[in-house]
Amino acid sequence: MLMPILQEINAEFNYLPEDVLQYVARETGYPLSHIYKVATFYGSFSTVPRGKHLISVCLGTACYVKGSERLMEKISDRLEVKVGETTRDMRFTLKPARCIGCCGLAPAIMIDNVVYGKLTGKEIPKILDKYKAG
């Protein structure tokens, strides 16, 4: 019962606001500590505000060996955010991913649910510009 509630809140706010989690605890009887345990276990949830678009840079072995760390630096520089941060306009959140399951496309990133593979730093500005427009 808790997961659908958290998913609905996440869909509405794009993160799980603390005051809303407190409300859920009061209304459902779940201890707030249990709700936080669930909320922080799953990578699809966040307890801090996130941007409209979530950029996950794969740092799995194949991607790392093929330069994903340089892609992370390029995106970080381009968006003027550090890893784990959200842009001031709340458009992008940049985070590392242990593996996005696309080793054959290394190095790869994922923006929302779209995978971009076999990337070089030159392609990053064009990809980000697509999301800035929309």
Short mmCIF file of N, CA, C and O in Angstrom, two decimals:
data_model
loop_
_atom_site.label_atom_id
_atom_site.label_comp_id
_atom_site.label_asym_id
_atom_site.label_seq_id
_atom_site.Cartn_x
_atom_site.Cartn_y
_atom_site.Cartn_z
N MET A 1 0.82 -1.20 0.00
CA MET A 1 0.00 0.00 0.00
C MET A 1 0.86 1.27 0.00
O MET A 1 0.48 2.26 -0.58
N LEU A 2 2.02 1.21 0.63
CA LEU A 2 2.85 2.40 0.72
C LEU A 2 3.47 2.79 -0.63
O LEU A 2 3.51 3.97 -0.98
N MET A 3 3.95 1.80 -1.39
CA MET A 3 4.61 2.10 -2.67
C MET A 3 3.73 2.89 -3.63
O MET A 3 4.19 3.90 -4.18
N PRO A 4 2.48 2.48 -3.85
CA PRO A 4 1.64 3.28 -4.76
C PRO A 4 1.44 4.72 -4.27
O PRO A 4 1.38 5.65 -5.07
N ILE A 5 1.37 4.88 -2.97
CA ILE A 5 1.22 6.24 -2.42
C ILE A 5 2.47 7.06 -2.72
O ILE A 5 2.37 8.20 -3.19
N LEU A 6 3.63 6.47 -2.48
CA LEU A 6 4.88 7.21 -2.74
C LEU A 6 5.05 7.48 -4.23
O LEU A 6 5.52 8.55 -4.62
N GLN A 7 4.67 6.51 -5.06
CA GLN A 7 4.78 6.72 -6.51
C GLN A 7 3.87 7.86 -6.97
O GLN A 7 4.26 8.67 -7.82
N GLU A 8 2.69 7.93 -6.39
CA GLU A 8 1.76 9.01 -6.76
C GLU A 8 2.31 10.37 -6.32
O GLU A 8 2.23 11.35 -7.07
N ILE A 9 2.84 10.43 -5.13
CA ILE A 9 3.44 11.68 -4.64
C ILE A 9 4.62 12.08 -5.53
O ILE A 9 4.76 13.23 -5.92
N ASN A 10 5.46 11.10 -5.85
CA ASN A 10 6.62 11.35 -6.69
C ASN A 10 6.21 11.85 -8.08
O ASN A 10 6.84 12.75 -8.63
N ALA A 11 5.13 11.28 -8.61
CA ALA A 11 4.63 11.72 -9.92
C ALA A 11 4.13 13.16 -9.86
O ALA A 11 4.29 13.92 -10.81
N GLU A 12 3.55 13.54 -8.76
CA GLU A 12 3.00 14.88 -8.61
C GLU A 12 4.09 15.94 -8.40
O GLU A 12 4.09 16.99 -9.01
N PHE A 13 5.05 15.64 -7.51
CA PHE A 13 6.05 16.65 -7.12
C PHE A 13 7.42 16.43 -7.74
O PHE A 13 8.29 17.28 -7.63
N ASN A 14 7.65 15.25 -8.29
CA ASN A 14 8.96 14.85 -8.82
C ASN A 14 9.97 14.63 -7.70
O ASN A 14 11.17 14.58 -7.93
N TYR A 15 9.52 14.58 -6.49
CA TYR A 15 10.30 14.18 -5.31
C TYR A 15 9.30 13.96 -4.18
O TYR A 15 8.08 14.14 -4.36
N LEU A 16 9.80 13.57 -3.02
CA LEU A 16 8.93 13.29 -1.88
C LEU A 16 9.15 14.35 -0.81
O LEU A 16 10.07 14.25 0.00
N PRO A 17 8.30 15.38 -0.79
CA PRO A 17 8.47 16.46 0.20
C PRO A 17 8.26 15.93 1.63
O PRO A 17 7.38 15.11 1.87
N GLU A 18 9.04 16.45 2.55
CA GLU A 18 8.99 15.99 3.94
C GLU A 18 7.61 16.17 4.56
O GLU A 18 7.11 15.27 5.24
N ASP A 19 6.99 17.33 4.33
CA ASP A 19 5.69 17.55 4.96
C ASP A 19 4.63 16.58 4.42
O ASP A 19 3.73 16.16 5.15
N VAL A 20 4.76 16.20 3.17
CA VAL A 20 3.81 15.23 2.60
C VAL A 20 4.06 13.85 3.19
O VAL A 20 3.11 13.11 3.49
N LEU A 21 5.33 13.49 3.41
CA LEU A 21 5.63 12.19 4.03
C LEU A 21 5.11 12.15 5.46
O LEU A 21 4.62 11.11 5.92
N GLN A 22 5.19 13.26 6.16
CA GLN A 22 4.63 13.32 7.52
C GLN A 22 3.12 13.13 7.48
O GLN A 22 2.54 12.44 8.32
N TYR A 23 2.48 13.72 6.50
CA TYR A 23 1.04 13.56 6.34
C TYR A 23 0.69 12.09 6.07
O TYR A 23 -0.24 11.54 6.65
N VAL A 24 1.47 11.45 5.19
CA VAL A 24 1.24 10.03 4.88
C VAL A 24 1.39 9.19 6.14
O VAL A 24 0.59 8.28 6.40
N ALA A 25 2.39 9.51 6.95
CA ALA A 25 2.60 8.76 8.20
C ALA A 25 1.38 8.89 9.11
O ALA A 25 0.90 7.90 9.67
N ARG A 26 0.87 10.10 9.23
CA ARG A 26 -0.31 10.32 10.09
C ARG A 26 -1.53 9.58 9.56
O ARG A 26 -2.27 8.95 10.30
N GLU A 27 -1.75 9.65 8.26
CA GLU A 27 -2.97 9.09 7.67
C GLU A 27 -2.93 7.56 7.52
O GLU A 27 -3.98 6.92 7.58
N THR A 28 -1.75 7.00 7.33
CA THR A 28 -1.68 5.55 7.10
C THR A 28 -1.28 4.77 8.35
O THR A 28 -1.50 3.56 8.42
N GLY A 29 -0.67 5.44 9.30
CA GLY A 29 -0.20 4.76 10.50
C GLY A 29 1.20 4.17 10.36
O GLY A 29 1.72 3.60 11.31
N TYR A 30 1.81 4.28 9.17
CA TYR A 30 3.19 3.83 9.01
C TYR A 30 4.10 4.77 9.80
O TYR A 30 3.93 5.99 9.73
N PRO A 31 5.07 4.22 10.52
CA PRO A 31 6.05 5.10 11.17
C PRO A 31 6.81 5.91 10.10
O PRO A 31 7.13 5.36 9.03
N LEU A 32 7.09 7.15 10.41
CA LEU A 32 7.82 8.01 9.45
C LEU A 32 9.18 7.39 9.11
O LEU A 32 9.63 7.47 7.97
N SER A 33 9.80 6.73 10.08
CA SER A 33 11.11 6.10 9.83
C SER A 33 10.98 5.00 8.77
O SER A 33 11.86 4.83 7.93
N HIS A 34 9.87 4.26 8.79
CA HIS A 34 9.65 3.22 7.77
C HIS A 34 9.45 3.86 6.39
O HIS A 34 10.00 3.38 5.38
N ILE A 35 8.71 4.93 6.36
CA ILE A 35 8.46 5.61 5.08
C ILE A 35 9.78 6.12 4.49
O ILE A 35 10.05 5.96 3.31
N TYR A 36 10.63 6.70 5.34
CA TYR A 36 11.93 7.18 4.87
C TYR A 36 12.82 6.02 4.41
O TYR A 36 13.57 6.15 3.45
N LYS A 37 12.71 4.89 5.11
CA LYS A 37 13.51 3.72 4.72
C LYS A 37 13.15 3.31 3.30
O LYS A 37 14.03 3.05 2.47
N VAL A 38 11.87 3.28 3.00
CA VAL A 38 11.42 2.91 1.65
C VAL A 38 11.79 4.01 0.65
O VAL A 38 12.30 3.73 -0.43
N ALA A 39 11.56 5.25 1.05
CA ALA A 39 11.79 6.38 0.14
C ALA A 39 13.26 6.52 -0.25
O ALA A 39 13.58 6.95 -1.35
N THR A 40 14.15 6.16 0.64
CA THR A 40 15.57 6.32 0.35
C THR A 40 16.20 5.06 -0.23
O THR A 40 17.33 5.10 -0.69
N PHE A 41 15.48 3.94 -0.19
CA PHE A 41 16.01 2.70 -0.74
C PHE A 41 15.96 2.70 -2.27
O PHE A 41 16.90 2.28 -2.93
N TYR A 42 14.89 3.18 -2.83
CA TYR A 42 14.69 3.14 -4.28
C TYR A 42 15.24 4.39 -4.96
O TYR A 42 14.92 5.51 -4.57
N GLY A 43 16.04 4.16 -6.00
CA GLY A 43 16.65 5.27 -6.73
C GLY A 43 15.66 6.13 -7.48
O GLY A 43 15.96 7.26 -7.84
N SER A 44 14.46 5.63 -7.70
CA SER A 44 13.47 6.43 -8.42
C SER A 44 12.83 7.48 -7.53
O SER A 44 12.14 8.37 -8.01
N PHE A 45 13.06 7.37 -6.21
CA PHE A 45 12.55 8.38 -5.29
C PHE A 45 13.67 9.31 -4.85
O PHE A 45 14.83 8.92 -4.80
N SER A 46 13.29 10.51 -4.51
CA SER A 46 14.23 11.46 -3.96
C SER A 46 13.53 12.26 -2.88
O SER A 46 12.34 12.57 -3.01
N THR A 47 14.24 12.57 -1.82
CA THR A 47 13.65 13.40 -0.77
C THR A 47 14.09 14.86 -0.90
O THR A 47 13.78 15.66 -0.04
N VAL A 48 14.82 15.15 -1.97
CA VAL A 48 15.19 16.54 -2.26
C VAL A 48 14.64 16.88 -3.65
O VAL A 48 14.51 15.99 -4.51
N PRO A 49 14.29 18.13 -3.87
CA PRO A 49 13.72 18.51 -5.18
C PRO A 49 14.65 18.14 -6.33
O PRO A 49 15.86 18.32 -6.24
N ARG A 50 14.05 17.64 -7.39
CA ARG A 50 14.80 17.26 -8.59
C ARG A 50 14.32 18.07 -9.78
O ARG A 50 13.19 18.56 -9.81
N GLY A 51 15.20 18.15 -10.75
CA GLY A 51 14.85 18.87 -11.96
C GLY A 51 13.83 18.10 -12.79
O GLY A 51 13.56 16.92 -12.54
N LYS A 52 13.30 18.79 -13.78
CA LYS A 52 12.31 18.18 -14.66
C LYS A 52 12.90 16.96 -15.36
O LYS A 52 12.21 15.97 -15.58
N HIS A 53 14.18 17.04 -15.72
CA HIS A 53 14.85 15.93 -16.42
C HIS A 53 15.97 15.39 -15.54
O HIS A 53 16.82 16.15 -15.06
N LEU A 54 15.97 14.08 -15.37
CA LEU A 54 17.00 13.41 -14.59
C LEU A 54 18.04 12.82 -15.53
O LEU A 54 17.72 11.99 -16.38
N ILE A 55 19.29 13.29 -15.39
CA ILE A 55 20.38 12.79 -16.22
C ILE A 55 21.18 11.80 -15.39
O ILE A 55 21.75 12.18 -14.36
N SER A 56 21.21 10.56 -15.84
CA SER A 56 22.01 9.53 -15.16
C SER A 56 23.18 9.18 -16.06
O SER A 56 23.00 8.73 -17.19
N VAL A 57 24.38 9.40 -15.54
CA VAL A 57 25.59 9.05 -16.28
C VAL A 57 26.08 7.71 -15.76
O VAL A 57 26.37 7.58 -14.57
N CYS A 58 26.15 6.74 -16.64
CA CYS A 58 26.56 5.40 -16.24
C CYS A 58 28.05 5.38 -15.89
O CYS A 58 28.88 5.80 -16.69
N LEU A 59 28.34 4.90 -14.70
CA LEU A 59 29.73 4.76 -14.28
C LEU A 59 30.08 3.28 -14.06
O LEU A 59 31.00 2.95 -13.32
N GLY A 60 29.30 2.41 -14.70
CA GLY A 60 29.63 0.98 -14.67
C GLY A 60 30.97 0.75 -15.35
O GLY A 60 31.50 1.63 -16.04
N THR A 61 31.51 -0.42 -15.20
CA THR A 61 32.87 -0.71 -15.68
C THR A 61 33.04 -0.39 -17.17
O THR A 61 33.98 0.32 -17.55
N ALA A 62 32.16 -0.89 -18.01
CA ALA A 62 32.30 -0.67 -19.46
C ALA A 62 32.24 0.81 -19.80
O ALA A 62 33.06 1.32 -20.58
N CYS A 63 31.28 1.51 -19.22
CA CYS A 63 31.15 2.95 -19.49
C CYS A 63 32.33 3.74 -18.93
O CYS A 63 32.84 4.65 -19.58
N TYR A 64 32.74 3.37 -17.73
CA TYR A 64 33.86 4.08 -17.10
C TYR A 64 35.13 3.94 -17.94
O TYR A 64 35.82 4.93 -18.21
N VAL A 65 35.40 2.72 -18.37
CA VAL A 65 36.60 2.46 -19.18
C VAL A 65 36.56 3.24 -20.49
O VAL A 65 37.58 3.70 -20.99
N LYS A 66 35.36 3.44 -21.03
CA LYS A 66 35.23 4.14 -22.31
C LYS A 66 34.97 5.64 -22.16
O LYS A 66 34.58 6.30 -23.11
N GLY A 67 35.12 6.16 -20.95
CA GLY A 67 35.13 7.62 -20.80
C GLY A 67 33.89 8.27 -20.22
O GLY A 67 33.70 9.47 -20.40
N SER A 68 33.07 7.55 -19.51
CA SER A 68 31.86 8.18 -18.98
C SER A 68 32.17 9.27 -17.95
O SER A 68 31.40 10.21 -17.81
N GLU A 69 33.30 9.15 -17.28
CA GLU A 69 33.66 10.19 -16.32
C GLU A 69 33.87 11.53 -17.04
O GLU A 69 33.50 12.59 -16.53
N ARG A 70 34.44 11.49 -18.24
CA ARG A 70 34.61 12.74 -19.03
C ARG A 70 33.26 13.29 -19.48
O ARG A 70 33.05 14.50 -19.54
N LEU A 71 32.31 12.37 -19.79
CA LEU A 71 30.96 12.83 -20.14
C LEU A 71 30.32 13.53 -18.94
O LEU A 71 29.66 14.57 -19.09
N MET A 72 30.52 12.96 -17.76
CA MET A 72 29.98 13.57 -16.54
C MET A 72 30.54 14.97 -16.37
O MET A 72 29.80 15.91 -16.07
N GLU A 73 31.85 15.14 -16.56
CA GLU A 73 32.48 16.46 -16.42
C GLU A 73 31.93 17.43 -17.46
O GLU A 73 31.67 18.60 -17.16
N LYS A 74 31.72 16.96 -18.67
CA LYS A 74 31.20 17.81 -19.74
C LYS A 74 29.80 18.30 -19.40
O LYS A 74 29.47 19.47 -19.56
N ILE A 75 28.96 17.37 -18.94
CA ILE A 75 27.59 17.74 -18.59
C ILE A 75 27.59 18.69 -17.39
O ILE A 75 26.88 19.70 -17.38
N SER A 76 28.42 18.38 -16.42
CA SER A 76 28.52 19.22 -15.23
C SER A 76 28.94 20.64 -15.60
O SER A 76 28.35 21.62 -15.13
N ASP A 77 29.94 20.76 -16.46
CA ASP A 77 30.40 22.08 -16.91
C ASP A 77 29.32 22.80 -17.70
O ASP A 77 29.07 23.99 -17.49
N ARG A 78 28.70 22.08 -18.60
CA ARG A 78 27.69 22.68 -19.48
C ARG A 78 26.48 23.21 -18.68
O ARG A 78 25.94 24.26 -18.99
N LEU A 79 26.07 22.43 -17.66
CA LEU A 79 24.89 22.82 -16.88
C LEU A 79 25.25 23.65 -15.65
O LEU A 79 24.35 24.15 -14.95
N GLU A 80 26.56 23.76 -15.37
CA GLU A 80 27.03 24.50 -14.20
C GLU A 80 26.45 23.94 -12.90
O GLU A 80 25.93 24.68 -12.06
N VAL A 81 26.50 22.62 -12.78
CA VAL A 81 26.09 21.94 -11.54
C VAL A 81 27.12 20.87 -11.22
O VAL A 81 27.82 20.37 -12.10
N LYS A 82 27.18 20.53 -9.96
CA LYS A 82 28.03 19.42 -9.54
C LYS A 82 27.18 18.15 -9.58
O LYS A 82 25.94 18.21 -9.63
N VAL A 83 27.84 17.03 -9.52
CA VAL A 83 27.14 15.75 -9.50
C VAL A 83 26.22 15.70 -8.28
O VAL A 83 26.62 16.04 -7.18
N GLY A 84 24.99 15.32 -8.52
CA GLY A 84 24.00 15.23 -7.45
C GLY A 84 23.18 16.49 -7.30
O GLY A 84 22.23 16.53 -6.52
N GLU A 85 23.53 17.53 -8.04
CA GLU A 85 22.82 18.81 -7.91
C GLU A 85 21.79 19.00 -9.03
O GLU A 85 21.81 18.31 -10.04
N THR A 86 20.96 20.00 -8.81
CA THR A 86 19.92 20.37 -9.77
C THR A 86 20.20 21.79 -10.25
O THR A 86 20.62 22.64 -9.45
N THR A 87 19.96 22.02 -11.52
CA THR A 87 20.19 23.36 -12.06
C THR A 87 19.24 24.36 -11.40
O THR A 87 18.18 23.99 -10.91
N ARG A 88 19.65 25.61 -11.39
CA ARG A 88 18.84 26.65 -10.74
C ARG A 88 17.44 26.76 -11.34
O ARG A 88 16.49 27.07 -10.65
N ASP A 89 17.33 26.50 -12.63
CA ASP A 89 16.02 26.61 -13.28
C ASP A 89 15.17 25.35 -13.07
O ASP A 89 14.08 25.24 -13.62
N MET A 90 15.68 24.41 -12.29
CA MET A 90 14.98 23.16 -11.97
C MET A 90 14.71 22.31 -13.21
O MET A 90 13.81 21.50 -13.23
N ARG A 91 15.52 22.49 -14.25
CA ARG A 91 15.31 21.73 -15.48
C ARG A 91 16.05 20.38 -15.44
O ARG A 91 15.53 19.39 -15.93
N PHE A 92 17.27 20.35 -14.86
CA PHE A 92 18.08 19.13 -14.88
C PHE A 92 18.64 18.79 -13.50
O PHE A 92 19.06 19.69 -12.77
N THR A 93 18.66 17.49 -13.22
CA THR A 93 19.39 16.96 -12.08
C THR A 93 20.41 15.98 -12.65
O THR A 93 20.07 15.14 -13.49
N LEU A 94 21.64 16.11 -12.20
CA LEU A 94 22.73 15.26 -12.69
C LEU A 94 23.14 14.28 -11.61
O LEU A 94 23.43 14.68 -10.48
N LYS A 95 23.11 13.00 -11.95
CA LYS A 95 23.52 12.01 -10.95
C LYS A 95 24.27 10.86 -11.61
O LYS A 95 24.09 10.58 -12.80
N PRO A 96 25.12 10.20 -10.84
CA PRO A 96 25.81 9.02 -11.37
C PRO A 96 24.90 7.81 -11.27
O PRO A 96 23.99 7.77 -10.44
N ALA A 97 25.15 6.82 -12.11
CA ALA A 97 24.43 5.54 -12.03
C ALA A 97 25.47 4.43 -12.02
O ALA A 97 26.44 4.49 -12.76
N ARG A 98 25.25 3.45 -11.19
CA ARG A 98 26.21 2.33 -11.14
C ARG A 98 26.24 1.59 -12.46
O ARG A 98 27.27 1.19 -12.93
N CYS A 99 25.08 1.38 -13.04
CA CYS A 99 24.97 0.73 -14.35
C CYS A 99 23.56 0.95 -14.86
O CYS A 99 22.60 0.81 -14.10
N ILE A 100 23.43 1.32 -16.12
CA ILE A 100 22.08 1.48 -16.67
C ILE A 100 21.73 0.31 -17.58
O ILE A 100 20.71 0.34 -18.26
N GLY A 101 22.58 -0.70 -17.61
CA GLY A 101 22.27 -1.93 -18.34
C GLY A 101 22.46 -1.85 -19.83
O GLY A 101 21.84 -2.60 -20.58
N CYS A 102 23.32 -0.96 -20.28
CA CYS A 102 23.55 -0.78 -21.72
C CYS A 102 25.05 -0.85 -22.02
O CYS A 102 25.58 -0.01 -22.75
N CYS A 103 25.71 -1.87 -21.50
CA CYS A 103 27.17 -1.97 -21.62
C CYS A 103 27.63 -1.98 -23.09
O CYS A 103 28.70 -1.48 -23.40
N GLY A 104 26.82 -2.53 -23.97
CA GLY A 104 27.16 -2.56 -25.39
C GLY A 104 27.16 -1.19 -26.03
O GLY A 104 27.67 -1.02 -27.15
N LEU A 105 26.57 -0.22 -25.35
CA LEU A 105 26.51 1.15 -25.88
C LEU A 105 27.49 2.09 -25.18
O LEU A 105 27.41 3.30 -25.33
N ALA A 106 28.38 1.55 -24.40
CA ALA A 106 29.29 2.36 -23.59
C ALA A 106 30.13 3.32 -24.43
O ALA A 106 30.54 2.96 -25.53
N PRO A 107 30.32 4.53 -23.91
CA PRO A 107 29.76 5.10 -22.69
C PRO A 107 28.35 5.63 -22.93
O PRO A 107 28.05 6.16 -24.00
N ALA A 108 27.51 5.48 -21.93
CA ALA A 108 26.11 5.82 -22.10
C ALA A 108 25.59 6.70 -20.96
O ALA A 108 26.11 6.66 -19.84
N ILE A 109 24.60 7.49 -21.31
CA ILE A 109 23.87 8.27 -20.31
C ILE A 109 22.39 8.00 -20.54
O ILE A 109 21.98 7.52 -21.61
N MET A 110 21.61 8.35 -19.54
CA MET A 110 20.16 8.23 -19.70
C MET A 110 19.54 9.53 -19.22
O MET A 110 19.88 10.02 -18.14
N ILE A 111 18.69 10.10 -20.04
CA ILE A 111 17.94 11.29 -19.64
C ILE A 111 16.48 10.87 -19.58
O ILE A 111 15.91 10.45 -20.59
N ASP A 112 15.92 10.97 -18.39
CA ASP A 112 14.59 10.42 -18.10
C ASP A 112 14.63 8.92 -18.46
O ASP A 112 15.39 8.21 -17.87
N ASN A 113 13.92 8.49 -19.48
CA ASN A 113 13.95 7.06 -19.84
C ASN A 113 14.59 6.82 -21.20
O ASN A 113 14.45 5.75 -21.77
N VAL A 114 15.30 7.80 -21.72
CA VAL A 114 15.92 7.69 -23.04
C VAL A 114 17.43 7.48 -22.87
O VAL A 114 18.09 8.25 -22.18
N VAL A 115 17.94 6.43 -23.52
CA VAL A 115 19.36 6.10 -23.43
C VAL A 115 20.10 6.69 -24.63
O VAL A 115 19.62 6.60 -25.77
N TYR A 116 21.25 7.29 -24.35
CA TYR A 116 22.14 7.80 -25.40
C TYR A 116 23.46 7.05 -25.23
O TYR A 116 24.08 7.13 -24.17
N GLY A 117 23.86 6.34 -26.28
CA GLY A 117 25.05 5.51 -26.16
C GLY A 117 26.12 5.85 -27.17
O GLY A 117 25.89 6.58 -28.12
N LYS A 118 27.31 5.26 -26.91
CA LYS A 118 28.49 5.46 -27.74
C LYS A 118 28.76 6.95 -27.92
O LYS A 118 28.98 7.44 -29.04
N LEU A 119 28.68 7.66 -26.81
CA LEU A 119 28.77 9.12 -26.84
C LEU A 119 30.19 9.62 -26.76
O LEU A 119 31.07 8.98 -26.19
N THR A 120 30.36 10.82 -27.29
CA THR A 120 31.57 11.59 -27.07
C THR A 120 31.12 12.92 -26.48
O THR A 120 29.93 13.26 -26.54
N GLY A 121 32.06 13.65 -25.95
CA GLY A 121 31.73 14.93 -25.36
C GLY A 121 31.13 15.91 -26.35
O GLY A 121 30.35 16.79 -25.99
N LYS A 122 31.47 15.75 -27.63
CA LYS A 122 30.97 16.66 -28.66
C LYS A 122 29.46 16.59 -28.81
O LYS A 122 28.82 17.56 -29.20
N GLU A 123 28.87 15.44 -28.50
CA GLU A 123 27.43 15.25 -28.69
C GLU A 123 26.60 15.79 -27.52
O GLU A 123 25.39 15.98 -27.66
N ILE A 124 27.23 16.01 -26.41
CA ILE A 124 26.50 16.40 -25.20
C ILE A 124 25.72 17.72 -25.36
O ILE A 124 24.54 17.77 -25.03
N PRO A 125 26.33 18.81 -25.87
CA PRO A 125 25.57 20.06 -25.98
C PRO A 125 24.29 19.91 -26.81
O PRO A 125 23.24 20.43 -26.42
N LYS A 126 24.37 19.20 -27.91
CA LYS A 126 23.20 19.03 -28.78
C LYS A 126 22.10 18.25 -28.05
O LYS A 126 20.92 18.59 -28.14
N ILE A 127 22.48 17.23 -27.33
CA ILE A 127 21.50 16.43 -26.58
C ILE A 127 20.84 17.30 -25.51
O ILE A 127 19.62 17.31 -25.37
N LEU A 128 21.64 18.04 -24.76
CA LEU A 128 21.07 18.86 -23.68
C LEU A 128 20.17 19.97 -24.24
O LEU A 128 19.14 20.28 -23.65
N ASP A 129 20.57 20.52 -25.37
CA ASP A 129 19.75 21.59 -25.98
C ASP A 129 18.35 21.09 -26.33
O ASP A 129 17.39 21.85 -26.25
N LYS A 130 18.25 19.83 -26.71
CA LYS A 130 16.93 19.26 -27.01
C LYS A 130 16.01 19.34 -25.80
O LYS A 130 14.83 19.63 -25.92
N TYR A 131 16.57 19.12 -24.64
CA TYR A 131 15.77 19.11 -23.41
C TYR A 131 15.56 20.52 -22.86
O TYR A 131 14.59 20.76 -22.14
N LYS A 132 16.46 21.42 -23.19
CA LYS A 132 16.28 22.80 -22.74
C LYS A 132 15.09 23.45 -23.44
O LYS A 132 14.40 24.27 -22.86
N ALA A 133 14.88 23.06 -24.68
CA ALA A 133 13.79 23.64 -25.46
C ALA A 133 12.43 23.16 -24.97
O ALA A 133 11.45 23.89 -25.04
N GLY A 134 12.36 21.94 -24.50
CA GLY A 134 11.06 21.36 -24.14
C GLY A 134 10.75 21.31 -22.69
O GLY A 134 11.28 21.77 -21.81
#
